[in-house]
Every structure is written in structure tokens, then in C-alpha cells.
Coordinates of C-alpha atoms and ligand atoms in Angstrom, one line a residue:
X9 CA 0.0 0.0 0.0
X10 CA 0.8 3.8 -0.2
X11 CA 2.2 5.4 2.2
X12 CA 0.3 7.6 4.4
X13 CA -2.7 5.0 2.9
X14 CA -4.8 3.9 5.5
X15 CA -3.6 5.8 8.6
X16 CA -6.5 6.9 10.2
X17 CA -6.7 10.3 8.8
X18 CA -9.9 11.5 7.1
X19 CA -8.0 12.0 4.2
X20 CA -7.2 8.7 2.8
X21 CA -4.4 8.8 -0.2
X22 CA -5.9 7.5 -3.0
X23 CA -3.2 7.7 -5.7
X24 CA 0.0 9.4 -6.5
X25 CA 2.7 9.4 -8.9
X26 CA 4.5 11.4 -12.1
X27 CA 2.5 13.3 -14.6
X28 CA 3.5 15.8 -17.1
X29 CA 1.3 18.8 -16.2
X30 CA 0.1 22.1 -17.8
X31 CA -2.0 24.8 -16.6
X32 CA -4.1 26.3 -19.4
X33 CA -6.6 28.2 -17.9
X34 CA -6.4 30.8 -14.7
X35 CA -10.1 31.7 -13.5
X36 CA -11.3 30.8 -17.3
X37 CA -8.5 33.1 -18.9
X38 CA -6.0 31.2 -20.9
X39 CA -2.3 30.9 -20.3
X40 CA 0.2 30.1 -22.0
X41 CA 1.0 26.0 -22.0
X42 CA 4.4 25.2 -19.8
X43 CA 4.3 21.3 -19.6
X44 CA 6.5 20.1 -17.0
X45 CA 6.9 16.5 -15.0
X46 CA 4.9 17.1 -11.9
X47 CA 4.2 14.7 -8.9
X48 CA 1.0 14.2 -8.4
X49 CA -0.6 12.9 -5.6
X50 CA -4.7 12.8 -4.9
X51 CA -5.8 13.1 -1.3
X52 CA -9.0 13.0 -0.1
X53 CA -11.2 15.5 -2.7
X54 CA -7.8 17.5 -4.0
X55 CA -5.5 16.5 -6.3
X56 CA -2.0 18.3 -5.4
X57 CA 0.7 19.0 -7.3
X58 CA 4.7 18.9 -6.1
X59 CA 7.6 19.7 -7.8
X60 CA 11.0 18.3 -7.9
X61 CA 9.9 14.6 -8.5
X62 CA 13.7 13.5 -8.7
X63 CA 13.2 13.7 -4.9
X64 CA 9.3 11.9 -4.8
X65 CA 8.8 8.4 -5.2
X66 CA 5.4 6.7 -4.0
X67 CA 6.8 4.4 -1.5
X68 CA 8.6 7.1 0.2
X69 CA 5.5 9.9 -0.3
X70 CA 3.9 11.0 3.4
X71 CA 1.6 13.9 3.7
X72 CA 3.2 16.9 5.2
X73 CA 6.9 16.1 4.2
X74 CA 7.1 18.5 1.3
X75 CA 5.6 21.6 0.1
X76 CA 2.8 21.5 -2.8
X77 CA 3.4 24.0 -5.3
X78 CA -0.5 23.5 -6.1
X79 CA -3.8 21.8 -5.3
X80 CA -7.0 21.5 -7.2
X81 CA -10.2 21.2 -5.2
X82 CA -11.8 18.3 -7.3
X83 CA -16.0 19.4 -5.7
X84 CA -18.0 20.0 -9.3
X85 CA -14.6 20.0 -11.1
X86 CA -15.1 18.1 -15.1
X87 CA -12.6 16.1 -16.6
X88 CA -12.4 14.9 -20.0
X89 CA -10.6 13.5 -22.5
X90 CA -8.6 16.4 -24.5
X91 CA -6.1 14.9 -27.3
X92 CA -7.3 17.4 -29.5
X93 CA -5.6 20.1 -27.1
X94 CA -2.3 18.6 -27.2
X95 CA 0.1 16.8 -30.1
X96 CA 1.1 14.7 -27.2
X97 CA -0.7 11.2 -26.6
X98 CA -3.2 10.5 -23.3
X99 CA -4.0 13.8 -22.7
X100 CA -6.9 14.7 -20.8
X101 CA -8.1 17.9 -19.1
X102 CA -9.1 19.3 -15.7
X103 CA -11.7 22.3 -15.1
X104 CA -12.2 23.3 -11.5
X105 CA -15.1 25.0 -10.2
X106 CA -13.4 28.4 -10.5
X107 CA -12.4 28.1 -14.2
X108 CA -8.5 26.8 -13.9
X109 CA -7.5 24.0 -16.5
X110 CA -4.9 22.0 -16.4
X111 CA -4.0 19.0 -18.8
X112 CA -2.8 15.8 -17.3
X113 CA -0.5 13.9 -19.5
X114 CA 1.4 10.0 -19.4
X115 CA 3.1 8.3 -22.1
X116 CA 1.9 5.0 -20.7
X117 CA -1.5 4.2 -21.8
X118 CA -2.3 2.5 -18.5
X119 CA -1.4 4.5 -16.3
X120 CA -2.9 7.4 -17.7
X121 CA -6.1 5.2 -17.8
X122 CA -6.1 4.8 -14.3
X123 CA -5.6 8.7 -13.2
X124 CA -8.7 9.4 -15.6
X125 CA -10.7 6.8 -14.0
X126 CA -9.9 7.1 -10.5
X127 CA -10.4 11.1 -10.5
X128 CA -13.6 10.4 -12.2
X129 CA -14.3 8.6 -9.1
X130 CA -13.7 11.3 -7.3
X131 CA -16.0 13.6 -9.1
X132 CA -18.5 11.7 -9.1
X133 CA -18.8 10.8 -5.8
X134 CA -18.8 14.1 -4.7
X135 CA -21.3 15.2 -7.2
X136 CA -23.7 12.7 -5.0
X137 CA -23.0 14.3 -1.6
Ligands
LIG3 C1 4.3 25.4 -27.1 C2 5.0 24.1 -26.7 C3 4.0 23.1 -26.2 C4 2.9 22.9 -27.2 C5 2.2 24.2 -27.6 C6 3.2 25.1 -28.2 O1 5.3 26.2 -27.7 O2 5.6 23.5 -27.8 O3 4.7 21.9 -25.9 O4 1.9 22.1 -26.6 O5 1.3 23.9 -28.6 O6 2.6 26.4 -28.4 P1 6.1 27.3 -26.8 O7 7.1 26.4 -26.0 O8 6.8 28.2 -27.7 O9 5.1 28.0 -25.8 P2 1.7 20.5 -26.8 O10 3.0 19.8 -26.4 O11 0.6 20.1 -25.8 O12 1.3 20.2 -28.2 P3 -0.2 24.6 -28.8 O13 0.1 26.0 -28.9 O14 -0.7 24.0 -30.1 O15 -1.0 24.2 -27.6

């Protein structure tokens, strides 16, 4: 299991690991792409975003030990599929509440598979609370 997983804490890790990342949207006004690998870790209804990944790896991951550069409140966010937004492959794309975007970006198929499906999750079941 993760770790942090499981300990108690109202907000259970659900998933984390490397992405490349672009924001592409700020309150619903455009910015200029800037893909970079991110670590990306979802916790309880955020998804947050670290940098430095050299430094990250999942088994080693705790809550607290390192600063977030961002985190995306996931409550009535979308997500779809976006390959049309991107030349690169498994893209898909993030809209919070508050109009930032951000696309969300693997190489593997799988793994990129999972992200999509498991933030769905997310959404979804906070849509029904
Ligand atoms: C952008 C950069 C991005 C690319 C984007 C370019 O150029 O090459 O990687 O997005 O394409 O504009 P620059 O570095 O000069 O800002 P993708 O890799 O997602 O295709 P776009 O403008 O068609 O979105």
C-alpha cells in the first residue's frame, strides 16, 4: 500500500505518482502552455501537485513532508478527454469549479487510464453528496 494510505486520517491517499502537467486556464482566462513533470498525488477530494519529482517516489510519499506547489479542489470539477488540445498522446483535461484547466499527460496508456478513472471517481462521488 501507499504510504500515508490507511492511517487513520480522514484524508485517505488514494493515488500518486508522475505526470506531465500544464495549466491552461487561470479563472477561465487562458495561459500560455508550460508542460512540466509534476508529482502528483490525490488526497482525499484534491488532487495536489509537487515539484522536484527527482526527490518523490510513491513508496517514500507522506503527507506533510514536502511543500505543494498547487492543489485543485476536485468538488464540481469536469474532466475529460482532451487529445485534441495537445500533439502529445493520453492527454486529458481538468476544469475546477473556478475556471483553472490544467491537462494531465502520461506516455503509458495504462497508467494514464487509471488517473482518468480514479479522479472520475472522485467527481463523481462528490457530485452525489
Ligand atoms: C508550445 C510548446 C507546447 C505545445 C504548444 C506550443 O510552444 O511547444 O509543448 O503544446 O502547442 O505552443 P512554446 O514552448 O513556444 O510555448 P503540446 O506539447 O501540448 O502540443 P499549442 O500552442 O498547439 O498548444
Amino acid at each position: 500500500p501507499l504510504a500515508g494510505a490507511g492511517n487513520g486520517s480522514h484524508k485517505e491517499l488514494e493515488k500518486a505518482g508522475l505526470l506531465n502537467k500544464t495549466k491552461i486556464a487561470e479563472g477561465g482566462r487562458k495561459l500560455r502552455k508550460n508542460w512540466s513533470l509534476s508529482w502528483v498525488v490525490l488526497v482525499g477530494n484534491s488532487l495536489v501537485f509537487f515539484k522536484d519529482p527527482k526527490s518523490q517516489t510513491p513508496s517514500n510519499w507522506k503527507p506533510g513532508n514536502s511543500r505543494p506547489e498547487s492543489s485543485v479542489d476536485l468538488r464540481g470539477a469536469q474532466l475529460h478527454w482532451a487529445n485534441e488540445l495537445s500533439s502529445k498522446k493520453n492527454v486529458f483535461k481538468l476544469r475546477t469549479v473556478t475556471g483553472n484547466e490544467f491537462l494531465l499527460q502520461s506516455e503509458t496508456d495504462s497508467l494514464i487510464k487509471e488517473w482518468y478513472k480514479t479522479i472520475q471517481h472522485v467527481i463523481e462521488k462528490l457530485d452525489r453528496e
